[in-house]
Amino acid sequence: MRLALSPSAFVTDFYTSFWWIPTLVLASALAVKLPTIVRLWKDPLLRAVGGLLLLACAVFVFVAPSTIAWTNRVTGVPNIAAPLVYSLLTAFCGSCLLLIIAWRNGPSERSPTTRRARRLVVTSYGAVIVALWLLFALADVPVERLRDLDTYYATTPFMREEILLYLLAHCVAVLITSRLLWNWVRTDGLDGWLRWGLVFLGGGYAMNLVFDALKLTAVAARWGGHDLDWLSTKAAPPVAGLSAVLIAVGFILPHIGQYLQDRWRVRLAHRELAPLYQLLRSVHGSGVPRLLRAAPELRLIRRETFIRDVLLPLARHLDEDLRSRAQDAALALGHPPERASALAAAVALLDAVEHRRDQRGGDGSGGVDTARLLREIGAVSRALRRRDALDQVRARAGALGPARGPR
């Protein structure tokens, strides 16, 4: 009775049992990108991404042993799944190159050079697909092989050429794509999420090169009369699965990461306005009605609108002389200019709220830049969180000038 598995056997058994994991991950990446692809269908870059993910999903669906057996059984042709899988993989290679062409040329994608490059890729890889089917028609492959067809028929005339052709076509495309991706990663000024996405994509395509190396080594060993089939049947499939997962993550990460980052910024901005909102709520007597299913963006807009609506009538109570003294005091206490300005505005605002509560009425001393105050509500709200700093500024400002009297 076998009590333990070797690392190679464990990986092989795991991958055999969870063959569909790469397919599900790739399908998830396609689902995430699909709304944008449909909405911006004329964008060649998005079309290339959609085609690449769709073909990658198809490869992993049809390369599964159960699907291979079903395809052979339905068609009644032994091993006909082989040229089908090879064709899908070749089309995937072409889509990789089309993606790179769309990325490198950007807005100039309609230029003659770009059109020639795209035609060259489509023609070349289309010709490879046609050749794969012609070679299969000429080959004699009567014995069905679900897992080791590449090595089993590695020395069979015409099938030998077919196997070598699909591997070389795949290797060339992946090599070019990997090189260009790693060059892109080193470009200055990239968004952080995009850079990490490119790192995962580069890692995925690098794993594809490992896959090609394992397959070619196993096939070449057969040509020399040696048996290294385990490289093709046991080592290569898990590498392909890992490659698919890395590529899918590379496409998903910039989209999901930017979405989560934007949501976090909205929530942070909403929370940042809480001190100012609570202060003005005490002036107004009520706040923004709660909406249970309101989006974070809507809650932020409603809070900002409430703050500005309450600030406008309150601005006539602001004491510009107090604000000026408070800014001098904050600067004297060592606060940087922007922070000092926010603290001074917060001091003047607190003073206005207190005098309004005391019902002292009347206009302020005038000259307050209300528009600037409305633009800086975030900084003022942050200043209100530091009551110790506010108290120090208020005390020093009071010592610099007369206390505010009744109006």
mmCIF file of C-alpha atoms in Angstrom:
data_model
loop_
_atom_site.group_PDB
_atom_site.id
_atom_site.type_symbol
_atom_site.label_atom_id
_atom_site.label_comp_id
_atom_site.label_asym_id
_atom_site.label_seq_id
_atom_site.Cartn_x
_atom_site.Cartn_y
_atom_site.Cartn_z
ATOM 1 C CA MET A 1 0.000 0.000 0.000
ATOM 2 C CA ARG A 2 1.418 3.411 -1.009
ATOM 3 C CA LEU A 3 1.548 5.705 2.013
ATOM 4 C CA ALA A 4 3.040 8.800 0.411
ATOM 5 C CA LEU A 5 3.346 10.406 -2.968
ATOM 6 C CA SER A 6 6.463 11.911 -4.475
ATOM 7 C CA PRO A 7 6.236 15.659 -5.227
ATOM 8 C CA SER A 8 5.924 14.921 -8.959
ATOM 9 C CA ALA A 9 3.199 12.351 -8.433
ATOM 10 C CA PHE A 10 1.319 14.619 -6.022
ATOM 11 C CA VAL A 11 1.311 17.519 -8.511
ATOM 12 C CA THR A 12 0.226 15.199 -11.329
ATOM 13 C CA ASP A 13 -2.599 13.640 -9.292
ATOM 14 C CA PHE A 14 -3.741 17.055 -8.096
ATOM 15 C CA TYR A 15 -3.754 18.485 -11.608
ATOM 16 C CA THR A 16 -5.603 15.458 -12.993
ATOM 17 C CA SER A 17 -8.308 15.821 -10.328
ATOM 18 C CA PHE A 18 -8.619 19.588 -10.734
ATOM 19 C CA TRP A 19 -8.129 19.906 -14.476
ATOM 20 C CA TRP A 20 -10.924 22.457 -14.744
ATOM 21 C CA ILE A 21 -9.419 24.982 -12.303
ATOM 22 C CA PRO A 22 -7.422 26.856 -15.003
ATOM 23 C CA THR A 23 -10.532 26.913 -17.188
ATOM 24 C CA LEU A 24 -12.632 28.425 -14.405
ATOM 25 C CA VAL A 25 -9.975 31.035 -13.618
ATOM 26 C CA LEU A 26 -9.691 31.994 -17.296
ATOM 27 C CA ALA A 27 -13.478 32.103 -17.622
ATOM 28 C CA SER A 28 -13.613 34.414 -14.592
ATOM 29 C CA ALA A 29 -11.083 36.727 -16.225
ATOM 30 C CA LEU A 30 -13.167 36.738 -19.409
ATOM 31 C CA ALA A 31 -16.340 37.485 -17.424
ATOM 32 C CA VAL A 32 -14.638 40.415 -15.690
ATOM 33 C CA LYS A 33 -13.408 41.906 -18.963
ATOM 34 C CA LEU A 34 -16.461 41.045 -21.090
ATOM 35 C CA PRO A 35 -18.652 44.094 -20.227
ATOM 36 C CA THR A 36 -15.823 46.463 -21.179
ATOM 37 C CA ILE A 37 -15.051 44.473 -24.331
ATOM 38 C CA VAL A 38 -18.695 44.595 -25.457
ATOM 39 C CA ARG A 39 -19.046 48.293 -24.610
ATOM 40 C CA LEU A 40 -15.825 49.254 -26.402
ATOM 41 C CA TRP A 41 -15.835 46.632 -29.144
ATOM 42 C CA LYS A 42 -14.111 48.920 -31.667
ATOM 43 C CA ASP A 43 -11.009 49.049 -29.470
ATOM 44 C CA PRO A 44 -8.529 46.568 -31.070
ATOM 45 C CA LEU A 45 -6.701 46.061 -27.778
ATOM 46 C CA LEU A 46 -9.862 44.941 -25.987
ATOM 47 C CA ARG A 47 -10.844 42.708 -28.899
ATOM 48 C CA ALA A 48 -7.421 41.075 -28.731
ATOM 49 C CA VAL A 49 -7.767 40.531 -24.971
ATOM 50 C CA GLY A 50 -11.209 38.988 -25.421
ATOM 51 C CA GLY A 51 -10.027 36.691 -28.203
ATOM 52 C CA LEU A 52 -6.991 35.603 -26.203
ATOM 53 C CA LEU A 53 -9.004 34.724 -23.098
ATOM 54 C CA LEU A 54 -11.699 32.947 -25.114
ATOM 55 C CA LEU A 55 -9.145 30.827 -26.963
ATOM 56 C CA ALA A 56 -7.272 30.066 -23.724
ATOM 57 C CA CYS A 57 -10.534 28.802 -22.188
ATOM 58 C CA ALA A 58 -11.217 26.696 -25.281
ATOM 59 C CA VAL A 59 -7.734 25.153 -25.143
ATOM 60 C CA PHE A 60 -8.214 23.963 -21.570
ATOM 61 C CA VAL A 61 -11.727 22.698 -22.281
ATOM 62 C CA PHE A 62 -10.649 20.589 -25.258
ATOM 63 C CA VAL A 63 -7.322 19.445 -23.818
ATOM 64 C CA ALA A 64 -9.012 17.697 -20.881
ATOM 65 C CA PRO A 65 -8.775 13.890 -21.308
ATOM 66 C CA SER A 66 -12.537 13.519 -20.906
ATOM 67 C CA THR A 67 -13.167 16.062 -23.680
ATOM 68 C CA ILE A 68 -10.559 14.425 -25.916
ATOM 69 C CA ALA A 69 -12.274 11.031 -25.519
ATOM 70 C CA TRP A 70 -15.696 12.613 -26.195
ATOM 71 C CA THR A 71 -14.453 14.390 -29.335
ATOM 72 C CA ASN A 72 -12.905 11.210 -30.737
ATOM 73 C CA ARG A 73 -16.022 9.205 -29.941
ATOM 74 C CA VAL A 74 -18.494 11.709 -31.441
ATOM 75 C CA THR A 75 -16.525 12.137 -34.681
ATOM 76 C CA GLY A 76 -15.572 8.475 -34.947
ATOM 77 C CA VAL A 77 -11.999 9.445 -35.899
ATOM 78 C CA PRO A 78 -9.224 8.285 -33.525
ATOM 79 C CA ASN A 79 -7.159 11.180 -32.170
ATOM 80 C CA ILE A 80 -8.938 13.866 -34.202
ATOM 81 C CA ALA A 81 -8.923 15.899 -30.977
ATOM 82 C CA ALA A 82 -5.175 16.363 -31.518
ATOM 83 C CA PRO A 83 -5.314 18.734 -34.522
ATOM 84 C CA LEU A 84 -8.285 20.478 -32.896
ATOM 85 C CA VAL A 85 -6.321 21.200 -29.712
ATOM 86 C CA TYR A 86 -3.207 22.089 -31.699
ATOM 87 C CA SER A 87 -5.262 24.509 -33.824
ATOM 88 C CA LEU A 88 -6.759 26.182 -30.780
ATOM 89 C CA LEU A 89 -3.320 26.527 -29.214
ATOM 90 C CA THR A 90 -1.937 27.979 -32.461
ATOM 91 C CA ALA A 91 -4.825 30.443 -32.654
ATOM 92 C CA PHE A 92 -4.040 31.397 -29.035
ATOM 93 C CA CYS A 93 -0.447 32.098 -30.110
ATOM 94 C CA GLY A 94 -1.674 34.344 -32.904
ATOM 95 C CA SER A 95 -3.976 36.212 -30.519
ATOM 96 C CA CYS A 96 -0.990 36.840 -28.222
ATOM 97 C CA LEU A 97 0.861 38.524 -31.073
ATOM 98 C CA LEU A 98 -2.221 40.501 -32.123
ATOM 99 C CA LEU A 99 -2.525 41.714 -28.538
ATOM 100 C CA ILE A 100 1.069 42.929 -28.574
ATOM 101 C CA ILE A 101 0.549 44.663 -31.942
ATOM 102 C CA ALA A 102 -2.569 46.419 -30.630
ATOM 103 C CA TRP A 103 -0.739 47.504 -27.478
ATOM 104 C CA ARG A 104 2.444 48.738 -29.175
ATOM 105 C CA ASN A 105 0.674 50.788 -31.854
ATOM 106 C CA GLY A 106 -2.108 52.266 -29.715
ATOM 107 C CA PRO A 107 -4.042 55.032 -31.517
ATOM 108 C CA SER A 108 -2.102 54.413 -34.735
ATOM 109 C CA GLU A 109 -3.609 50.928 -35.107
ATOM 110 C CA ARG A 110 -5.012 51.851 -38.558
ATOM 111 C CA SER A 111 -1.594 52.694 -39.982
ATOM 112 C CA PRO A 112 -0.312 50.673 -42.984
ATOM 113 C CA THR A 113 2.508 49.186 -40.884
ATOM 114 C CA THR A 114 0.078 47.958 -38.250
ATOM 115 C CA ARG A 115 -2.295 46.501 -40.828
ATOM 116 C CA ARG A 116 0.592 44.665 -42.496
ATOM 117 C CA ALA A 117 1.766 43.263 -39.168
ATOM 118 C CA ARG A 118 -1.730 42.048 -38.304
ATOM 119 C CA ARG A 119 -2.185 40.489 -41.751
ATOM 120 C CA LEU A 120 1.188 38.759 -41.401
ATOM 121 C CA VAL A 121 0.209 37.235 -38.045
ATOM 122 C CA VAL A 122 -3.229 36.134 -39.248
ATOM 123 C CA THR A 123 -1.827 34.705 -42.487
ATOM 124 C CA SER A 124 1.118 32.941 -40.851
ATOM 125 C CA TYR A 125 -0.797 31.321 -38.027
ATOM 126 C CA GLY A 126 -3.755 30.594 -40.313
ATOM 127 C CA ALA A 127 -1.340 28.741 -42.603
ATOM 128 C CA VAL A 128 0.032 26.812 -39.619
ATOM 129 C CA ILE A 129 -3.502 25.705 -38.684
ATOM 130 C CA VAL A 130 -4.185 24.547 -42.251
ATOM 131 C CA ALA A 131 -0.872 22.668 -42.263
ATOM 132 C CA LEU A 132 -1.745 20.961 -38.977
ATOM 133 C CA TRP A 133 -4.930 19.495 -40.458
ATOM 134 C CA LEU A 134 -3.191 18.449 -43.691
ATOM 135 C CA LEU A 135 -0.427 16.693 -41.771
ATOM 136 C CA PHE A 136 -2.984 14.911 -39.592
ATOM 137 C CA ALA A 137 -4.839 13.731 -42.700
ATOM 138 C CA LEU A 138 -1.583 12.266 -44.061
ATOM 139 C CA ALA A 139 -0.521 10.656 -40.765
ATOM 140 C CA ASP A 140 -1.425 7.156 -39.641
ATOM 141 C CA VAL A 141 -2.559 7.415 -35.977
ATOM 142 C CA PRO A 142 -5.014 4.548 -35.346
ATOM 143 C CA VAL A 143 -4.365 4.064 -31.607
ATOM 144 C CA GLU A 144 -6.225 6.566 -29.406
ATOM 145 C CA ARG A 145 -3.960 8.320 -26.914
ATOM 146 C CA LEU A 146 -5.582 10.610 -24.346
ATOM 147 C CA ARG A 147 -2.495 11.813 -22.448
ATOM 148 C CA ASP A 148 0.716 10.874 -24.271
ATOM 149 C CA LEU A 149 -0.058 11.439 -27.953
ATOM 150 C CA ASP A 150 2.897 13.808 -28.432
ATOM 151 C CA THR A 151 5.472 11.265 -27.340
ATOM 152 C CA TYR A 152 3.648 8.129 -28.550
ATOM 153 C CA TYR A 153 3.564 9.417 -32.137
ATOM 154 C CA ALA A 154 6.771 11.491 -31.937
ATOM 155 C CA THR A 155 8.485 9.324 -34.566
ATOM 156 C CA THR A 156 5.443 8.715 -36.791
ATOM 157 C CA PRO A 157 5.729 10.299 -40.272
ATOM 158 C CA PHE A 158 3.677 13.481 -40.731
ATOM 159 C CA MET A 159 2.495 13.336 -37.103
ATOM 160 C CA ARG A 160 6.088 13.998 -36.100
ATOM 161 C CA GLU A 161 6.110 17.136 -38.239
ATOM 162 C CA GLU A 162 2.713 18.219 -36.897
ATOM 163 C CA ILE A 163 3.829 17.969 -33.280
ATOM 164 C CA LEU A 164 7.032 19.886 -33.996
ATOM 165 C CA LEU A 165 5.141 22.545 -35.967
ATOM 166 C CA TYR A 166 2.629 23.380 -33.232
ATOM 167 C CA LEU A 167 5.314 23.462 -30.545
ATOM 168 C CA LEU A 168 7.589 25.773 -32.550
ATOM 169 C CA ALA A 169 4.693 28.089 -33.494
ATOM 170 C CA HIS A 170 3.716 28.278 -29.821
ATOM 171 C CA CYS A 171 7.303 28.846 -28.684
ATOM 172 C CA VAL A 172 7.952 31.692 -31.150
ATOM 173 C CA ALA A 173 4.771 33.560 -30.201
ATOM 174 C CA VAL A 174 5.310 33.132 -26.464
ATOM 175 C CA LEU A 175 8.960 34.167 -26.700
ATOM 176 C CA ILE A 176 8.097 37.416 -28.514
ATOM 177 C CA THR A 177 5.194 38.158 -26.160
ATOM 178 C CA SER A 178 7.279 37.490 -23.027
ATOM 179 C CA ARG A 179 10.098 39.755 -24.190
ATOM 180 C CA LEU A 180 7.759 42.637 -24.976
ATOM 181 C CA LEU A 181 5.855 42.239 -21.699
ATOM 182 C CA TRP A 182 9.012 42.394 -19.609
ATOM 183 C CA ASN A 183 10.128 45.476 -21.543
ATOM 184 C CA TRP A 184 6.754 47.052 -20.769
ATOM 185 C CA VAL A 185 7.106 46.289 -17.041
ATOM 186 C CA ARG A 186 10.308 48.349 -16.931
ATOM 187 C CA THR A 187 8.566 51.409 -18.450
ATOM 188 C CA ASP A 188 8.449 54.433 -16.138
ATOM 189 C CA GLY A 189 5.150 55.935 -15.042
ATOM 190 C CA LEU A 190 3.017 52.782 -15.103
ATOM 191 C CA ASP A 191 0.044 52.481 -12.787
ATOM 192 C CA GLY A 192 0.869 50.169 -9.875
ATOM 193 C CA TRP A 193 -1.973 47.742 -10.560
ATOM 194 C CA LEU A 194 -1.102 47.614 -14.263
ATOM 195 C CA ARG A 195 2.537 46.919 -13.445
ATOM 196 C CA TRP A 196 1.599 43.994 -11.195
ATOM 197 C CA GLY A 197 -0.780 42.711 -13.859
ATOM 198 C CA LEU A 198 2.056 42.773 -16.386
ATOM 199 C CA VAL A 199 4.320 40.938 -13.931
ATOM 200 C CA PHE A 200 1.770 38.123 -13.642
ATOM 201 C CA LEU A 201 1.288 38.076 -17.420
ATOM 202 C CA GLY A 202 5.043 37.904 -17.927
ATOM 203 C CA GLY A 203 5.269 35.078 -15.420
ATOM 204 C CA GLY A 204 2.467 33.219 -17.192
ATOM 205 C CA TYR A 205 4.136 33.473 -20.580
ATOM 206 C CA ALA A 206 7.478 32.493 -19.058
ATOM 207 C CA MET A 207 5.799 29.333 -17.743
ATOM 208 C CA ASN A 208 4.579 28.700 -21.284
ATOM 209 C CA LEU A 209 8.214 28.655 -22.364
ATOM 210 C CA VAL A 210 8.901 26.050 -19.680
ATOM 211 C CA PHE A 211 5.959 24.045 -21.054
ATOM 212 C CA ASP A 212 7.443 24.161 -24.569
ATOM 213 C CA ALA A 213 10.878 23.163 -23.283
ATOM 214 C CA LEU A 214 9.460 20.126 -21.448
ATOM 215 C CA LYS A 215 7.428 19.014 -24.447
ATOM 216 C CA LEU A 216 10.286 19.476 -26.932
ATOM 217 C CA THR A 217 12.726 17.667 -24.661
ATOM 218 C CA ALA A 218 10.397 14.670 -24.329
ATOM 219 C CA VAL A 219 9.762 14.548 -28.093
ATOM 220 C CA ALA A 220 13.465 14.925 -28.934
ATOM 221 C CA ALA A 221 14.263 12.118 -26.487
ATOM 222 C CA ARG A 222 11.925 9.853 -28.446
ATOM 223 C CA TRP A 223 13.768 10.731 -31.638
ATOM 224 C CA GLY A 224 17.004 9.605 -29.992
ATOM 225 C CA GLY A 225 15.493 6.366 -28.739
ATOM 226 C CA HIS A 226 15.160 7.485 -25.092
ATOM 227 C CA ASP A 227 12.102 7.613 -22.860
ATOM 228 C CA LEU A 228 11.487 10.929 -21.117
ATOM 229 C CA ASP A 229 7.721 10.779 -21.593
ATOM 230 C CA TRP A 230 7.089 11.886 -18.002
ATOM 231 C CA LEU A 231 8.253 15.385 -18.948
ATOM 232 C CA SER A 232 5.350 15.618 -21.406
ATOM 233 C CA THR A 233 2.686 13.689 -19.506
ATOM 234 C CA LYS A 234 3.405 14.577 -15.876
ATOM 235 C CA ALA A 235 5.511 17.745 -15.718
ATOM 236 C CA ALA A 236 4.164 19.802 -18.633
ATOM 237 C CA PRO A 237 0.393 19.777 -17.844
ATOM 238 C CA PRO A 238 0.717 21.325 -14.341
ATOM 239 C CA VAL A 239 3.051 23.964 -15.799
ATOM 240 C CA ALA A 240 0.401 24.788 -18.414
ATOM 241 C CA GLY A 241 -2.241 25.053 -15.696
ATOM 242 C CA LEU A 242 -0.079 27.395 -13.622
ATOM 243 C CA SER A 243 0.613 29.468 -16.720
ATOM 244 C CA ALA A 244 -3.128 29.827 -17.379
ATOM 245 C CA VAL A 245 -3.784 30.927 -13.801
ATOM 246 C CA LEU A 246 -0.987 33.529 -13.922
ATOM 247 C CA ILE A 247 -2.220 34.913 -17.248
ATOM 248 C CA ALA A 248 -5.798 35.123 -15.959
ATOM 249 C CA VAL A 249 -4.644 36.917 -12.795
ATOM 250 C CA GLY A 250 -2.602 39.274 -14.962
ATOM 251 C CA PHE A 251 -5.727 40.319 -16.834
ATOM 252 C CA ILE A 252 -7.981 40.444 -13.761
ATOM 253 C CA LEU A 253 -5.656 42.230 -11.330
ATOM 254 C CA PRO A 254 -5.534 45.720 -12.936
ATOM 255 C CA HIS A 255 -9.315 45.740 -13.363
ATOM 256 C CA ILE A 256 -10.228 44.447 -9.896
ATOM 257 C CA GLY A 257 -7.387 46.306 -8.182
ATOM 258 C CA GLN A 258 -8.358 49.667 -9.674
ATOM 259 C CA TYR A 259 -12.017 49.033 -8.827
ATOM 260 C CA LEU A 260 -11.214 48.210 -5.189
ATOM 261 C CA GLN A 261 -8.822 51.156 -4.943
ATOM 262 C CA ASP A 262 -11.461 53.551 -6.257
ATOM 263 C CA ARG A 263 -14.009 52.164 -3.802
ATOM 264 C CA TRP A 264 -11.522 52.519 -0.946
ATOM 265 C CA ARG A 265 -10.805 56.141 -1.889
ATOM 266 C CA VAL A 266 -14.527 56.941 -1.918
ATOM 267 C CA ARG A 267 -15.068 55.335 1.479
ATOM 268 C CA LEU A 268 -11.981 57.075 2.875
ATOM 269 C CA ALA A 269 -13.201 60.450 1.568
ATOM 270 C CA HIS A 270 -16.638 59.814 3.109
ATOM 271 C CA ARG A 271 -15.065 58.947 6.466
ATOM 272 C CA GLU A 272 -12.694 61.906 6.218
ATOM 273 C CA LEU A 273 -15.633 64.328 6.056
ATOM 274 C CA ALA A 274 -17.241 62.874 9.206
ATOM 275 C CA PRO A 275 -15.931 65.509 11.727
ATOM 276 C CA LEU A 276 -17.039 68.447 9.584
ATOM 277 C CA TYR A 277 -20.346 66.728 8.825
ATOM 278 C CA GLN A 278 -21.055 66.145 12.526
ATOM 279 C CA LEU A 279 -20.210 69.760 13.374
ATOM 280 C CA LEU A 280 -22.495 71.174 10.681
ATOM 281 C CA ARG A 281 -25.183 68.663 11.531
ATOM 282 C CA SER A 282 -25.311 70.190 15.004
ATOM 283 C CA VAL A 283 -25.883 73.584 13.361
ATOM 284 C CA HIS A 284 -28.511 72.386 10.917
ATOM 285 C CA GLY A 285 -30.329 70.203 13.432
ATOM 286 C CA SER A 286 -30.450 67.143 11.161
ATOM 287 C CA GLY A 287 -28.230 65.282 8.728
ATOM 288 C CA VAL A 288 -28.515 63.427 5.442
ATOM 289 C CA PRO A 289 -31.321 60.832 5.434
ATOM 290 C CA ARG A 290 -29.873 57.313 5.421
ATOM 291 C CA LEU A 291 -30.339 55.205 2.296
ATOM 292 C CA LEU A 292 -29.764 51.520 2.997
ATOM 293 C CA ARG A 293 -28.815 50.566 -0.571
ATOM 294 C CA ALA A 294 -27.047 53.738 -1.633
ATOM 295 C CA ALA A 295 -23.757 53.275 -3.465
ATOM 296 C CA PRO A 296 -20.629 54.656 -1.728
ATOM 297 C CA GLU A 297 -20.273 57.295 -4.444
ATOM 298 C CA LEU A 298 -23.834 58.504 -3.839
ATOM 299 C CA ARG A 299 -23.302 58.667 -0.060
ATOM 300 C CA LEU A 300 -20.155 60.738 -0.598
ATOM 301 C CA ILE A 301 -21.945 63.130 -2.963
ATOM 302 C CA ARG A 302 -24.849 63.551 -0.524
ATOM 303 C CA ARG A 303 -22.489 64.285 2.375
ATOM 304 C CA GLU A 304 -20.476 66.802 0.335
ATOM 305 C CA THR A 305 -23.677 68.505 -0.825
ATOM 306 C CA PHE A 306 -25.001 68.739 2.738
ATOM 307 C CA ILE A 307 -21.734 70.242 3.985
ATOM 308 C CA ARG A 308 -21.671 72.884 1.249
ATOM 309 C CA ASP A 309 -25.363 73.734 1.712
ATOM 310 C CA VAL A 310 -24.853 74.368 5.444
ATOM 311 C CA LEU A 311 -21.524 76.149 5.000
ATOM 312 C CA LEU A 312 -22.905 78.783 2.635
ATOM 313 C CA PRO A 313 -25.270 80.503 5.146
ATOM 314 C CA LEU A 314 -22.766 79.905 7.963
ATOM 315 C CA ALA A 315 -20.038 81.756 6.052
ATOM 316 C CA ARG A 316 -21.490 85.164 7.014
ATOM 317 C CA HIS A 317 -20.622 84.382 10.639
ATOM 318 C CA LEU A 318 -16.954 83.670 9.886
ATOM 319 C CA ASP A 319 -14.464 86.129 11.378
ATOM 320 C CA GLU A 320 -11.723 86.822 8.849
ATOM 321 C CA ASP A 321 -9.586 88.582 11.438
ATOM 322 C CA LEU A 322 -9.710 85.515 13.682
ATOM 323 C CA ARG A 323 -8.912 83.257 10.752
ATOM 324 C CA SER A 324 -5.880 85.400 9.852
ATOM 325 C CA ARG A 325 -4.597 85.396 13.438
ATOM 326 C CA ALA A 326 -5.172 81.645 13.669
ATOM 327 C CA GLN A 327 -3.154 81.057 10.512
ATOM 328 C CA ASP A 328 -0.262 83.129 11.888
ATOM 329 C CA ALA A 329 -0.510 81.171 15.130
ATOM 330 C CA ALA A 330 -0.463 77.818 13.320
ATOM 331 C CA LEU A 331 2.565 78.850 11.292
ATOM 332 C CA ALA A 332 4.309 80.020 14.472
ATOM 333 C CA LEU A 333 3.602 76.603 16.013
ATOM 334 C CA GLY A 334 5.471 74.933 13.156
ATOM 335 C CA HIS A 335 2.612 73.681 10.971
ATOM 336 C CA PRO A 336 3.234 73.700 7.200
ATOM 337 C CA PRO A 337 1.315 76.355 5.196
ATOM 338 C CA GLU A 338 -1.445 74.053 3.885
ATOM 339 C CA ARG A 339 -2.012 72.537 7.308
ATOM 340 C CA ALA A 340 -1.951 75.991 8.907
ATOM 341 C CA SER A 341 -4.583 77.226 6.457
ATOM 342 C CA ALA A 342 -6.870 74.270 7.243
ATOM 343 C CA LEU A 343 -6.407 74.734 11.006
ATOM 344 C CA ALA A 344 -7.166 78.458 10.700
ATOM 345 C CA ALA A 345 -10.343 77.761 8.739
ATOM 346 C CA ALA A 346 -11.378 75.142 11.330
ATOM 347 C CA VAL A 347 -10.809 77.651 14.164
ATOM 348 C CA ALA A 348 -12.898 80.295 12.400
ATOM 349 C CA LEU A 349 -15.604 77.731 11.672
ATOM 350 C CA LEU A 350 -15.769 76.540 15.289
ATOM 351 C CA ASP A 351 -15.988 80.160 16.424
ATOM 352 C CA ALA A 352 -18.827 80.849 13.967
ATOM 353 C CA VAL A 353 -20.748 77.767 15.133
ATOM 354 C CA GLU A 354 -20.374 78.746 18.786
ATOM 355 C CA HIS A 355 -21.538 82.324 18.157
ATOM 356 C CA ARG A 356 -24.476 81.092 16.126
ATOM 357 C CA ARG A 357 -25.493 78.826 18.990
ATOM 358 C CA ASP A 358 -25.216 81.830 21.297
ATOM 359 C CA GLN A 359 -27.622 83.592 18.894
ATOM 360 C CA ARG A 360 -25.394 86.622 18.613
ATOM 361 C CA GLY A 361 -26.424 86.943 14.954
ATOM 362 C CA GLY A 362 -25.111 89.473 12.465
ATOM 363 C CA ASP A 363 -22.516 89.243 9.773
ATOM 364 C CA GLY A 364 -18.931 88.423 10.263
ATOM 365 C CA SER A 365 -16.085 90.785 9.691
ATOM 366 C CA GLY A 366 -16.264 90.026 5.966
ATOM 367 C CA GLY A 367 -13.600 89.155 3.444
ATOM 368 C CA VAL A 368 -13.693 85.381 3.987
ATOM 369 C CA ASP A 369 -12.890 83.416 0.825
ATOM 370 C CA THR A 370 -15.988 81.197 0.847
ATOM 371 C CA ALA A 371 -15.122 79.519 -2.457
ATOM 372 C CA ARG A 372 -11.742 78.455 -1.099
ATOM 373 C CA LEU A 373 -13.360 77.156 2.073
ATOM 374 C CA LEU A 374 -15.775 75.033 0.030
ATOM 375 C CA ARG A 375 -12.879 73.583 -1.967
ATOM 376 C CA GLU A 376 -10.954 72.665 1.188
ATOM 377 C CA ILE A 377 -13.684 70.875 3.130
ATOM 378 C CA GLY A 378 -11.578 67.689 3.252
ATOM 379 C CA ALA A 379 -8.571 69.461 4.781
ATOM 380 C CA VAL A 380 -10.782 71.381 7.234
ATOM 381 C CA SER A 381 -12.488 68.158 8.313
ATOM 382 C CA ARG A 382 -9.108 66.502 8.910
ATOM 383 C CA ALA A 383 -8.069 69.514 10.994
ATOM 384 C CA LEU A 384 -11.163 69.103 13.159
ATOM 385 C CA ARG A 385 -9.972 65.604 14.134
ATOM 386 C CA ARG A 386 -6.924 67.067 15.910
ATOM 387 C CA ARG A 387 -8.597 68.924 18.744
ATOM 388 C CA ASP A 388 -5.337 69.270 20.640
ATOM 389 C CA ALA A 389 -3.754 71.148 17.728
ATOM 390 C CA LEU A 390 -6.911 73.254 17.337
ATOM 391 C CA ASP A 391 -6.867 74.186 21.020
ATOM 392 C CA GLN A 392 -3.239 75.281 20.773
ATOM 393 C CA VAL A 393 -3.941 77.417 17.696
ATOM 394 C CA ARG A 394 -7.070 78.956 19.256
ATOM 395 C CA ALA A 395 -5.221 79.816 22.447
ATOM 396 C CA ARG A 396 -2.329 81.428 20.588
ATOM 397 C CA ALA A 397 -4.673 83.259 18.188
ATOM 398 C CA GLY A 398 -6.592 84.641 21.181
ATOM 399 C CA ALA A 399 -3.350 85.925 22.637
ATOM 400 C CA LEU A 400 -2.500 87.656 19.339
ATOM 401 C CA GLY A 401 -5.653 89.771 19.170
ATOM 402 C CA PRO A 402 -8.889 90.797 20.867
ATOM 403 C CA ALA A 403 -11.535 88.223 21.604
ATOM 404 C CA ARG A 404 -14.515 88.251 19.355
ATOM 405 C CA GLY A 405 -17.317 90.333 20.796
ATOM 406 C CA PRO A 406 -21.054 90.260 20.303
ATOM 407 C CA ARG A 407 -22.335 91.213 16.855
#
